[in-house]
Coordinates of C-alpha atoms and ligand atoms in Angstrom, one line a residue:
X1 CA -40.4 -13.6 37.2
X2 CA -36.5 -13.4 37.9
X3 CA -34.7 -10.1 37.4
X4 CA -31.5 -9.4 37.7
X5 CA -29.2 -8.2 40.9
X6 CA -26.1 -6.8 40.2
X7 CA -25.2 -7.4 44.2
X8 CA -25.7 -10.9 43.5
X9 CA -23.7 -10.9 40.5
X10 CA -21.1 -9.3 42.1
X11 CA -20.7 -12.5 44.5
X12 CA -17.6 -15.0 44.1
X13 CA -17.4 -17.8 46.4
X14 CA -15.0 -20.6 46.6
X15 CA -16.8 -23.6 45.3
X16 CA -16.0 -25.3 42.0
X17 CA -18.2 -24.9 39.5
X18 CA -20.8 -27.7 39.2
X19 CA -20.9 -29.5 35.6
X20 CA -24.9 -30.0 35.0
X21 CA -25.1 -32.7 31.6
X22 CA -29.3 -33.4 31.8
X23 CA -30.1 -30.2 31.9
X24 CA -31.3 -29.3 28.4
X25 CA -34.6 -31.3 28.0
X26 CA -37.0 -30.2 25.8
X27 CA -40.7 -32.1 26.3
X28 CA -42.2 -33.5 23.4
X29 CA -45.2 -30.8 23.9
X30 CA -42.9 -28.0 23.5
X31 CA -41.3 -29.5 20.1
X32 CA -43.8 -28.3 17.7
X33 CA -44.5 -24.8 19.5
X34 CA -42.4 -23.4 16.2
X35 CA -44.3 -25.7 13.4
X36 CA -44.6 -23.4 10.4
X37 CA -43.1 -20.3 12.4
X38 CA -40.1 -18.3 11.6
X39 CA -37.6 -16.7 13.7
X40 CA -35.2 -13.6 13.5
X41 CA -32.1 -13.6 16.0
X42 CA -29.8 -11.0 15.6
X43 CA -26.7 -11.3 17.6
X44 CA -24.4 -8.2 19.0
X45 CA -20.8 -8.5 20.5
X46 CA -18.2 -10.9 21.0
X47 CA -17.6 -14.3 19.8
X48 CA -19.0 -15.8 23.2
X49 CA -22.3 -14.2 22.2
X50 CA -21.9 -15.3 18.5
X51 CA -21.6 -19.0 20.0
X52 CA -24.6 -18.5 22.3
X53 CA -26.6 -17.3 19.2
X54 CA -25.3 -20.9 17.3
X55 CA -27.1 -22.9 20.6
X56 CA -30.2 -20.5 20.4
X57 CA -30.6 -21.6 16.8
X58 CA -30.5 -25.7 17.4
X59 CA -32.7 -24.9 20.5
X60 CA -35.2 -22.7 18.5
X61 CA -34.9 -25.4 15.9
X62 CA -35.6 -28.4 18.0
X63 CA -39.0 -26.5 18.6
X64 CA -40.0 -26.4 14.9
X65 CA -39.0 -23.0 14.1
X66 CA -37.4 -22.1 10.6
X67 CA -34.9 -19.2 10.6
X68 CA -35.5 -15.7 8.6
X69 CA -32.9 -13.1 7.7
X70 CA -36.5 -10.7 7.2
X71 CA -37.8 -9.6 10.5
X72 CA -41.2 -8.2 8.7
X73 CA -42.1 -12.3 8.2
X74 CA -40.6 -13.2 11.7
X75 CA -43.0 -14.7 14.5
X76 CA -40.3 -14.5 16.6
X77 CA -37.4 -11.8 16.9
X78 CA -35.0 -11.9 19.4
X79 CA -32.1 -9.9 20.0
X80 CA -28.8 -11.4 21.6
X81 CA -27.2 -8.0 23.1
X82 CA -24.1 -7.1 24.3
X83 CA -24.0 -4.7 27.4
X84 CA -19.8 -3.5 27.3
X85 CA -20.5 -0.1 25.7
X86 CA -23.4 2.0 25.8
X87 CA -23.7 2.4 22.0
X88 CA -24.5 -1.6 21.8
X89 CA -27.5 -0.4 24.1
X90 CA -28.8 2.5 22.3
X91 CA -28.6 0.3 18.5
X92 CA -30.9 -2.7 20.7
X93 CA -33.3 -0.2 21.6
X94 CA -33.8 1.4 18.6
X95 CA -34.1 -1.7 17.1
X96 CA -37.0 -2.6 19.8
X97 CA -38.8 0.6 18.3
X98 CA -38.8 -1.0 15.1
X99 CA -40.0 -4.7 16.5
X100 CA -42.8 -2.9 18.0
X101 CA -44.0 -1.3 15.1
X102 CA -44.2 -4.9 13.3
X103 CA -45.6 -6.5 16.5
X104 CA -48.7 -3.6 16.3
X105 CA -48.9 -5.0 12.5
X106 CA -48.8 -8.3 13.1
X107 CA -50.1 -9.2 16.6
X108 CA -48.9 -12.8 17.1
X109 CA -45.3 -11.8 17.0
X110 CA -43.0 -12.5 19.9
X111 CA -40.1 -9.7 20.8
X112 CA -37.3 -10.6 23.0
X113 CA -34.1 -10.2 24.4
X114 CA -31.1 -11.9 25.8
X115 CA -27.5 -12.0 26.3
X116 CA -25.4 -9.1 28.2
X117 CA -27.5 -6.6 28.5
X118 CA -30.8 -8.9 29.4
X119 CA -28.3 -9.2 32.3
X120 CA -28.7 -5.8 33.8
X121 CA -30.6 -4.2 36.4
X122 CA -31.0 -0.9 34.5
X123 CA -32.1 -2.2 31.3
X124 CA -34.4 -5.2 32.7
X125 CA -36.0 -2.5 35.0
X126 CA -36.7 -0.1 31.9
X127 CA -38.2 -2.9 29.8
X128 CA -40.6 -3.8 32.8
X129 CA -41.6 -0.2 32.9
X130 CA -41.5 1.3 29.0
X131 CA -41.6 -2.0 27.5
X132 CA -44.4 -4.3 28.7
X133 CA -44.9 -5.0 25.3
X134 CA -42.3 -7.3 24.8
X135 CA -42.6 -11.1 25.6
X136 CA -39.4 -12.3 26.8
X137 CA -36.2 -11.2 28.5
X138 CA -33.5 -14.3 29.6
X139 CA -30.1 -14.3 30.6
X140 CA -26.9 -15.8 29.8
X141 CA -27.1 -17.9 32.6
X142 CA -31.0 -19.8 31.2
X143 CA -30.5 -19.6 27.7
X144 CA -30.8 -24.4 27.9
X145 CA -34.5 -23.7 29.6
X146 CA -35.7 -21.2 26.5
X147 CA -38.0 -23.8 25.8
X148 CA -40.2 -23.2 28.8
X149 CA -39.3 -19.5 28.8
X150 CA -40.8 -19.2 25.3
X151 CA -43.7 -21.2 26.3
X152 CA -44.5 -19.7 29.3
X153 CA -45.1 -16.4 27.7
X154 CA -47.1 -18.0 25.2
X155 CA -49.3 -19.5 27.8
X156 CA -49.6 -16.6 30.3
X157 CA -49.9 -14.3 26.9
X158 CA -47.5 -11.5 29.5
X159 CA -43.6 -10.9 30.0
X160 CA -41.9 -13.7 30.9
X161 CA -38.6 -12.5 32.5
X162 CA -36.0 -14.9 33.4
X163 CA -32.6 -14.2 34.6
X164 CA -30.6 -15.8 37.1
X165 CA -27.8 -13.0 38.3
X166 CA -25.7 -16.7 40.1
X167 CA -21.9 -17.5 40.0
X168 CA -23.3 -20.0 37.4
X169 CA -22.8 -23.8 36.7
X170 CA -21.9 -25.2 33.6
X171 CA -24.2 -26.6 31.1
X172 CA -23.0 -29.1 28.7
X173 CA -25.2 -30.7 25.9
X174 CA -27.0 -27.9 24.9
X175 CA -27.8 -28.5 21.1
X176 CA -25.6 -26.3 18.7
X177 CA -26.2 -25.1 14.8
X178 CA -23.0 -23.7 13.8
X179 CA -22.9 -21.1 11.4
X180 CA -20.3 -22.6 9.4
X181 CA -18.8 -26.3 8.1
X182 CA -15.2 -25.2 8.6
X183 CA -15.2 -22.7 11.4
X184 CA -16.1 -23.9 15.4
X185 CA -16.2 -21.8 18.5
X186 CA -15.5 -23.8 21.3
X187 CA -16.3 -22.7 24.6
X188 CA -13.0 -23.6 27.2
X189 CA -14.5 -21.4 30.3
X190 CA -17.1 -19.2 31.2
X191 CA -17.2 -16.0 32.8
X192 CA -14.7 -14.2 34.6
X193 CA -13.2 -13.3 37.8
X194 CA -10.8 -10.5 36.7
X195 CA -13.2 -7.3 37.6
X196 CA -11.1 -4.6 35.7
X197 CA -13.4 -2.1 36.9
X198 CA -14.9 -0.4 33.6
X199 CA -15.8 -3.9 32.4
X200 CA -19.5 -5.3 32.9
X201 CA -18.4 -8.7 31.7
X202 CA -17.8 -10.2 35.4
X203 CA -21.7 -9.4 36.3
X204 CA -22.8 -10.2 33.0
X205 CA -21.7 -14.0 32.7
X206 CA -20.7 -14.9 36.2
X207 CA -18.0 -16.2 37.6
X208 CA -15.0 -18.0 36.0
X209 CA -15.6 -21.8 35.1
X210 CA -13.3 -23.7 32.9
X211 CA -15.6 -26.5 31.5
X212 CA -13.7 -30.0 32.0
X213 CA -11.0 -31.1 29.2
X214 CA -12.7 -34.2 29.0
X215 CA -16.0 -32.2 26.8
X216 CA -13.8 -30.2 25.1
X217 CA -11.5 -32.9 23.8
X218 CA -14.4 -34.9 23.0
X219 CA -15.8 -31.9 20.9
X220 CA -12.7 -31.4 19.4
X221 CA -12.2 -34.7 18.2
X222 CA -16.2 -35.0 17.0
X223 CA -15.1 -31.5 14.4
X224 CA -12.4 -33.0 13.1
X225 CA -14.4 -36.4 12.6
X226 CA -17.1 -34.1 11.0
X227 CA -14.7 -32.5 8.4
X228 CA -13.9 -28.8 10.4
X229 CA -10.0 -27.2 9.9
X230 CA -10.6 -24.7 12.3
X231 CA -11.6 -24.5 16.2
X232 CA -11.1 -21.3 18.2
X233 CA -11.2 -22.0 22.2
X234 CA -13.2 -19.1 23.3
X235 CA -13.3 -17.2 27.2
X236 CA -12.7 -13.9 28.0
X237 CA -9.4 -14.5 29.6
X238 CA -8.2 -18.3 28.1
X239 CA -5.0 -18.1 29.6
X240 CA -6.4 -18.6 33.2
X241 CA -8.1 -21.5 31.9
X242 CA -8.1 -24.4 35.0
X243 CA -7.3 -21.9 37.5
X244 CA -10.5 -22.2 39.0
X245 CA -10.4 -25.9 39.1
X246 CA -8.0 -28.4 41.6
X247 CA -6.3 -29.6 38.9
X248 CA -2.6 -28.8 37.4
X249 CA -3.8 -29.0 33.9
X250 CA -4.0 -25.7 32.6
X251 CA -3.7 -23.7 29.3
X252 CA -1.2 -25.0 27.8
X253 CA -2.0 -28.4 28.4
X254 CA -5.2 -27.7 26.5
X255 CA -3.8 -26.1 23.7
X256 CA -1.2 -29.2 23.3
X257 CA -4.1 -31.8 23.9
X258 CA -6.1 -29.9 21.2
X259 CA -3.2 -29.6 18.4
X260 CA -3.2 -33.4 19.1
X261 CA -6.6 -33.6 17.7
X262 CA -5.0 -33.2 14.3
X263 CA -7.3 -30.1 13.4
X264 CA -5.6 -27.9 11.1
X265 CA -6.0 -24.4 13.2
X266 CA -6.1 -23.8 16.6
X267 CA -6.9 -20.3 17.4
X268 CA -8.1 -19.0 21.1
X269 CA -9.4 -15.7 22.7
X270 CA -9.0 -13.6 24.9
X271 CA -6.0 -13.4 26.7
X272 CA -5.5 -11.3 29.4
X273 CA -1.4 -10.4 29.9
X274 CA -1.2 -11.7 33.2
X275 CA -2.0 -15.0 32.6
X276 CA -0.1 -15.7 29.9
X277 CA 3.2 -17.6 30.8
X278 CA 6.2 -19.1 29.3
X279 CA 4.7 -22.7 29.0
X280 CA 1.9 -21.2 26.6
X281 CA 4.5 -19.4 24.5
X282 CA 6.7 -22.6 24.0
X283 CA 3.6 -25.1 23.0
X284 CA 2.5 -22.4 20.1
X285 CA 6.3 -22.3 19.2
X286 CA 5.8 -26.2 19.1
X287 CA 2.8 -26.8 17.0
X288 CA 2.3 -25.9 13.7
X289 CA -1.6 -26.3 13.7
X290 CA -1.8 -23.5 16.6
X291 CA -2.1 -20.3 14.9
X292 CA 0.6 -17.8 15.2
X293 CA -1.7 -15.0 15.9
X294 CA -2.7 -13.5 19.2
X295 CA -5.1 -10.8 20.6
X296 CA -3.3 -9.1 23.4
X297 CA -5.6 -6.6 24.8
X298 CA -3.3 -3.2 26.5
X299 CA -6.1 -0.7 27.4
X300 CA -3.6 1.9 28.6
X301 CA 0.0 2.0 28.2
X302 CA 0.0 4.3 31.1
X303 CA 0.8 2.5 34.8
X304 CA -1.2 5.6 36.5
X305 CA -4.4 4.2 34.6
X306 CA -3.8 0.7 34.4
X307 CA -3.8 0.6 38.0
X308 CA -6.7 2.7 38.1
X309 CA -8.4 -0.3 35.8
X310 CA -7.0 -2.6 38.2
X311 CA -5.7 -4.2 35.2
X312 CA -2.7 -6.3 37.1
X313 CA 0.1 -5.2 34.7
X314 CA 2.5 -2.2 34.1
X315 CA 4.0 -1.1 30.3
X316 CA 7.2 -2.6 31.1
X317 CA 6.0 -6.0 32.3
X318 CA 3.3 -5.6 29.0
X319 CA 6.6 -5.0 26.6
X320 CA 8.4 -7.4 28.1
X321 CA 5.8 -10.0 27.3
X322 CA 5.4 -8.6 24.0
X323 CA 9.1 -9.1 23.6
X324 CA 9.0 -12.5 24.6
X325 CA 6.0 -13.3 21.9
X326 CA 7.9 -11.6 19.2
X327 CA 11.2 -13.5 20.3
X328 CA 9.4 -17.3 20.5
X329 CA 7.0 -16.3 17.3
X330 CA 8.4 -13.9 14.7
X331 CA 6.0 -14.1 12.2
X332 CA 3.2 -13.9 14.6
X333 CA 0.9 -11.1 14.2
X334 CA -0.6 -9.5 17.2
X335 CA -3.5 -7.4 17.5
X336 CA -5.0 -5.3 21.0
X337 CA -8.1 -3.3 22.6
X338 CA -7.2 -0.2 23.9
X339 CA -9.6 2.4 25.9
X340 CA -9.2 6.2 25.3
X341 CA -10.7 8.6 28.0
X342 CA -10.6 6.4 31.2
X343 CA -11.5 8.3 34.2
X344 CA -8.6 10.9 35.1
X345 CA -6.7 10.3 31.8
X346 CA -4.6 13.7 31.3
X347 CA -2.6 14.1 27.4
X348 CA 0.9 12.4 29.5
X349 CA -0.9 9.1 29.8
X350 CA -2.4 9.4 27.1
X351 CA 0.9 9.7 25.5
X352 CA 2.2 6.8 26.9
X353 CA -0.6 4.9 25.3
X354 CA 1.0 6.0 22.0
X355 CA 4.0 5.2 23.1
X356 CA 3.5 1.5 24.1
X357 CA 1.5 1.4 20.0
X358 CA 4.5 3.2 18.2
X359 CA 7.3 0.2 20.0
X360 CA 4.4 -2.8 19.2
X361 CA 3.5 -1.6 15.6
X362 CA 0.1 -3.9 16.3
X363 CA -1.1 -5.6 13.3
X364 CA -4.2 -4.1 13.9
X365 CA -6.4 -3.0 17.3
X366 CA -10.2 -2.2 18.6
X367 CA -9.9 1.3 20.3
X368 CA -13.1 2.4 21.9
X369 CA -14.0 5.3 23.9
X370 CA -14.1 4.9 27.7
X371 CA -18.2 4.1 28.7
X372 CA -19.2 4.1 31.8
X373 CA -21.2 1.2 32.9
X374 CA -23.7 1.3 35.5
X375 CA -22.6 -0.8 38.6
X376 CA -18.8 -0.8 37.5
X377 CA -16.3 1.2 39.8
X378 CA -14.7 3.3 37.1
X379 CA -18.8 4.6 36.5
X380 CA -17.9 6.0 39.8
X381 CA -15.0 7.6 39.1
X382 CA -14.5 11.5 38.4
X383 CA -15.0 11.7 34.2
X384 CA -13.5 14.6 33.9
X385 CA -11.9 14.4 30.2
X386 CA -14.1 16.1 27.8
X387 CA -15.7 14.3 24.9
X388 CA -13.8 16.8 22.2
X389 CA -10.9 15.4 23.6
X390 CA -11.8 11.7 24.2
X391 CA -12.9 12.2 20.3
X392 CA -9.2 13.7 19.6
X393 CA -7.6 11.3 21.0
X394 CA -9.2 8.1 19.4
X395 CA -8.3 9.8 16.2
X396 CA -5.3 10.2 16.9
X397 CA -4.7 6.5 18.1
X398 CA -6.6 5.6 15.5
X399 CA -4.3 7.4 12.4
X400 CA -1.2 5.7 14.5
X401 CA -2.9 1.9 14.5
X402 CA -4.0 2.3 10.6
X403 CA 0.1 3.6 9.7
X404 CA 0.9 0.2 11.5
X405 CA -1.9 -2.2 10.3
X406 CA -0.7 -1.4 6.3
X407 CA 2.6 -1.5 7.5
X408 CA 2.0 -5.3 9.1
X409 CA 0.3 -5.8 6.0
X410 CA 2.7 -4.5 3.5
X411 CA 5.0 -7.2 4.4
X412 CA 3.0 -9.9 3.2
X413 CA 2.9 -8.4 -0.5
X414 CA 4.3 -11.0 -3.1
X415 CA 4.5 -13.3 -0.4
X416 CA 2.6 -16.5 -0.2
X417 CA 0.8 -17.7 2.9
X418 CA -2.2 -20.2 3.5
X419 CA -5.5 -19.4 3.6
X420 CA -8.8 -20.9 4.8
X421 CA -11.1 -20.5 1.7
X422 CA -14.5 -19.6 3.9
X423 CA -16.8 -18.6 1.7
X424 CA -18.2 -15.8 -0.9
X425 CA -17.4 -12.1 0.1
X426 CA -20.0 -10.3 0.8
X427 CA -19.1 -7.2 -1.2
X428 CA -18.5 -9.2 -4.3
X429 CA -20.4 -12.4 -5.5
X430 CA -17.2 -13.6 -7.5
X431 CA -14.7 -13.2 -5.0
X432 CA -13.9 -15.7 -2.7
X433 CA -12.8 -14.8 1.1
X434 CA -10.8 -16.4 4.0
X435 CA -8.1 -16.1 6.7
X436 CA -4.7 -16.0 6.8
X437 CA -3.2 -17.8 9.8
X438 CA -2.2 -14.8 11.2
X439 CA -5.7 -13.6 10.8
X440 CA -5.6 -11.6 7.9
X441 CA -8.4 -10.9 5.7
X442 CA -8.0 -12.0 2.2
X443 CA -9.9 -12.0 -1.1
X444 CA -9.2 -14.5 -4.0
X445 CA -10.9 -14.8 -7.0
X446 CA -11.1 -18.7 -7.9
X447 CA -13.3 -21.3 -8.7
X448 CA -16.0 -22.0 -5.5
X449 CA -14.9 -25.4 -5.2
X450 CA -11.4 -24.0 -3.3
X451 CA -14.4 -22.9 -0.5
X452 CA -13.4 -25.3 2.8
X453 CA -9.8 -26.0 2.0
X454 CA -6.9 -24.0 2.8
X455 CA -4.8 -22.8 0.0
X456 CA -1.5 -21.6 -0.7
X457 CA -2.5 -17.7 -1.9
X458 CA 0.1 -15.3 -3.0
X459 CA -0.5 -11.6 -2.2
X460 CA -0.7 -9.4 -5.1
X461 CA -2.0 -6.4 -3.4
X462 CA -2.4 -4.8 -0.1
X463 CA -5.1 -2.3 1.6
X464 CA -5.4 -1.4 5.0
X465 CA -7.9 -3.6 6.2
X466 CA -7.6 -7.0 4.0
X467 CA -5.7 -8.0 1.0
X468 CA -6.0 -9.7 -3.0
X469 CA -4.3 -12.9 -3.7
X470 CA -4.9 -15.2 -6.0
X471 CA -4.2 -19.1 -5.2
X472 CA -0.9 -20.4 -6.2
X473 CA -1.4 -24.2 -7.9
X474 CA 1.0 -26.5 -6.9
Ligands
LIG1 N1 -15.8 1.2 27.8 C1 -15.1 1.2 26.7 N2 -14.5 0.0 26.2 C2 -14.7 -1.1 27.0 N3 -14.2 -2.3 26.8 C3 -14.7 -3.1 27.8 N4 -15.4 -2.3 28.7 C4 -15.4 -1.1 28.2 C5 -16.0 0.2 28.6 N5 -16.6 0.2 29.7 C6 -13.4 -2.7 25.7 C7 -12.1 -3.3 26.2 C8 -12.2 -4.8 25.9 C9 -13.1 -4.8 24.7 C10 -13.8 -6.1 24.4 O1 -14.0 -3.8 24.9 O2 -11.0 -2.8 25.4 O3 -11.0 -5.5 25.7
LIG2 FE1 -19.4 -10.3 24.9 FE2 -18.8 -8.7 26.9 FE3 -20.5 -7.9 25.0 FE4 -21.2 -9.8 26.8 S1 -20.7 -7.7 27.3 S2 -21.5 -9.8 24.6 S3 -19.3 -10.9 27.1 S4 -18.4 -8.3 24.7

């Protein structure tokens, strides 16, 4: 058994990260553990944890299981959580209750957990005391050795915990099933080193370690050779990419190397303000194929709280940025994340919040309510705004993003912009769906064979939250 320790994970030491290529092996014994099994994974969070789901697939797959979107006719169901708020714990537990109702029916099944929250001291110590039932429990840092994990707690017929709280290393090779034939996720770092203090991430995935260019080119390169128009280089803050390594290549050096590639769209998240620099700005002015779209996460748009989030920035130096952006990439559209309710927030900062919205006019924004996470140093903190007004506020921020997002949207009517034809939509079996390049949802009706090409569409109408086009023949 390894359980967590969030004063391990709190540790950063100096070394470089150690690049570990043999270390996904699966023994021919453990290959057919899955013959004529199912398994049910569903995945909470971010796009990091989406990815990690696409390598638990081909992992799960290379031991003979099948896949189920029915949890009833799983033999395996494993959740891939996400620990940042505490409303992501609450819907994995409930959904627990429900696996252990089926696992009472059907006695062979195997429950599990991983991801963020399998990374946790409180929630690993609650499962080993209210949920003994379950069979497994890994963490992001052993998700290449669920092979053994799986079988181990087949074997021993008990818990099998595994979860390494480390700086972590970085695994290459692990098998991956992507979900689609377009679309990648490509990992360019892991973890992160940043420690805003509500944020969980930093003792959830470790510490920052950009994976060498070399595999990511060479993934790049095998997409495009396997037909993809789309890769998005994923970390939690990409700008700081090769920071942590002795080397002067950094982000934008990526970014250029991979528009090189020749893939259609480059997209990346998440940048972090600080990091981003000049350099970045004028290699997506310079290539066509990196998407003029970028997620610029505020938080607060008061200095008083920023600080207090140890977020590195102030308003100005964040408008300034934004200024620069807007200057270099006009059409750009740029979205943000901000927190209502920090610790100590009174109505002026707050105000200043709305303030920094009403000058960016985002294109659209995740606002979330401040949630204390255990282990964090804003869970320490003095919450002393009350939940009426935490509520008040996110509606308030809330009307004030929508105005903007139909606004930004508005502007696209009659025009006509490309579109990556993804697939069906899942609200209507004849309409087609995709992304604009600035990320915007649209629906087109049109023949199914448009699905993996990107399209001229022209925009007939507009709603808040996506938009109807219909393709424009050439
Ligand atoms: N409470 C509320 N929101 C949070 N986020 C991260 N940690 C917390 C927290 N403790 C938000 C941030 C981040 C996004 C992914 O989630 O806005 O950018
Ligand atoms: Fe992603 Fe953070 Fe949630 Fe982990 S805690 S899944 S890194 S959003």
């Amino acid at each position: 058994m390894l359980v967590p320790s969030l004063k391990e994970a709190k540790i950063r030491t100096k070394k470089e990260s150690i690049v570990k290529v043999d270390e996904y092996k699966i023994d021919d014994s453990l290959k057919k553990i899955g013959v004529n099994k199912k398994y049910f994974l569903k995945t909470y969070g971010c796009q990091m944890n989406e990815h990690d789901s696409e390598n638990i697939k081909a992992i799960l797959e290379d031991m003979s299981y099948t896949s189920t979107d029915d949890m009833e006719e799983a033999d395996l169901i494993l959740l891939n959580t996400c620990a940042i708020r505490e409303n992501a714990h609450n819907k994995v537990f409930g959904y627990l209750g429900r696996a252990k109702n089926l696992k009472e029916r059907k006695k062979n099944v195997l429950v599990g957990i991983c991801g963020c929250m399998a990374q946790e001291e409180v929630v690993v110590n609650k499962i080993l005391k209210d949920y003994k039932w379950m069979d497994i429990v890994f963490g992001t840092h052993n998700i290449h050795n669920l092979p053994n994990i799986l079988n181990n707690a087949i074997e021993k017929q008990k818990l099998e915990v595994e979860v390494l709280s480390c700086e972590g290393d970085i695994i290459e090779n692990i098998p991956v099933k992507r979900d689609s034939k377009y679309k990648a996720w490509i990992n360019i770092m892991y973890g992160c080193d940043k420690f805003c203090t509500y944020c969980i991430v930093p003792y959830t995935r470790g510490k920052q370690r950009s994976r060498r260019k070399e595999f990511i080119l060479e993934e790049v390169e095998q997409l495009v050779k396997d037909g993809y128009l789309e890769v998005t280089l994923l970390g939690q803050n990409v700008n700081a990419y090769g920071k942590d390594l002795d080397t002067d290549y950094k982000m934008e050096n990526l970014l250029e190397d991979v528009a090189k590639t020749g893939i259609k769209r480059v997209r990346f998240v998440t940048s972090h303000p600080w990091d981003f620099t000049d350099n970045m700005i004028e290699v997506i002015k310079k290539y066509d194929n990196i998407m003029p779209y970028i997620h610029l996460p505020l938080q607060s748009g008061s200095d008083r709280i920023l600080k207090l989030m140890g977020r590195r920035y102030t308003k100005e130096s964040y408008l300034e940025l934004y200024r620069k952006l807007k200057e270099a990439l006009p059409y750009s559209s740029i979205t943000t994340d901000i927190i209502v309710g920090f610790p100590g927030e009174t109505e002026e900062d707050f105000k200043e919040t709305l303030d920094v919205v009403e000058k960016c006019k985002y294109d659209s924004a995740f606002t979330f309510i401040f949630s204390p996470r255990e282990g964090t140093p804003a869970a320490k903190m003095e919450d002393n705004v009350s939940l009426e007004e935490k509520q008040d506020r996110l509606q308030r921020l809330n009307e004030l993003i929508n105005k903007y997002s139909k606004e930004a949207n508005l502007k696209y009517e009659g025009k006509t912009v490309p579109v990556l034809i993804e697939g069906v939509s899942e609200k209507d079996d004849d309409t087609l769906m995709g992304y604009t390049d600035t990320m915007k949802l649209v629906n087109v009706k049109c023949d199914k064979k448009y699905i993996g090409t990107i399209q001229n569409v022209e925009i007939k109408e507009v709603k808040t939250w996506s938009m109807d086009g219909e393709i424009k023949e050439n």
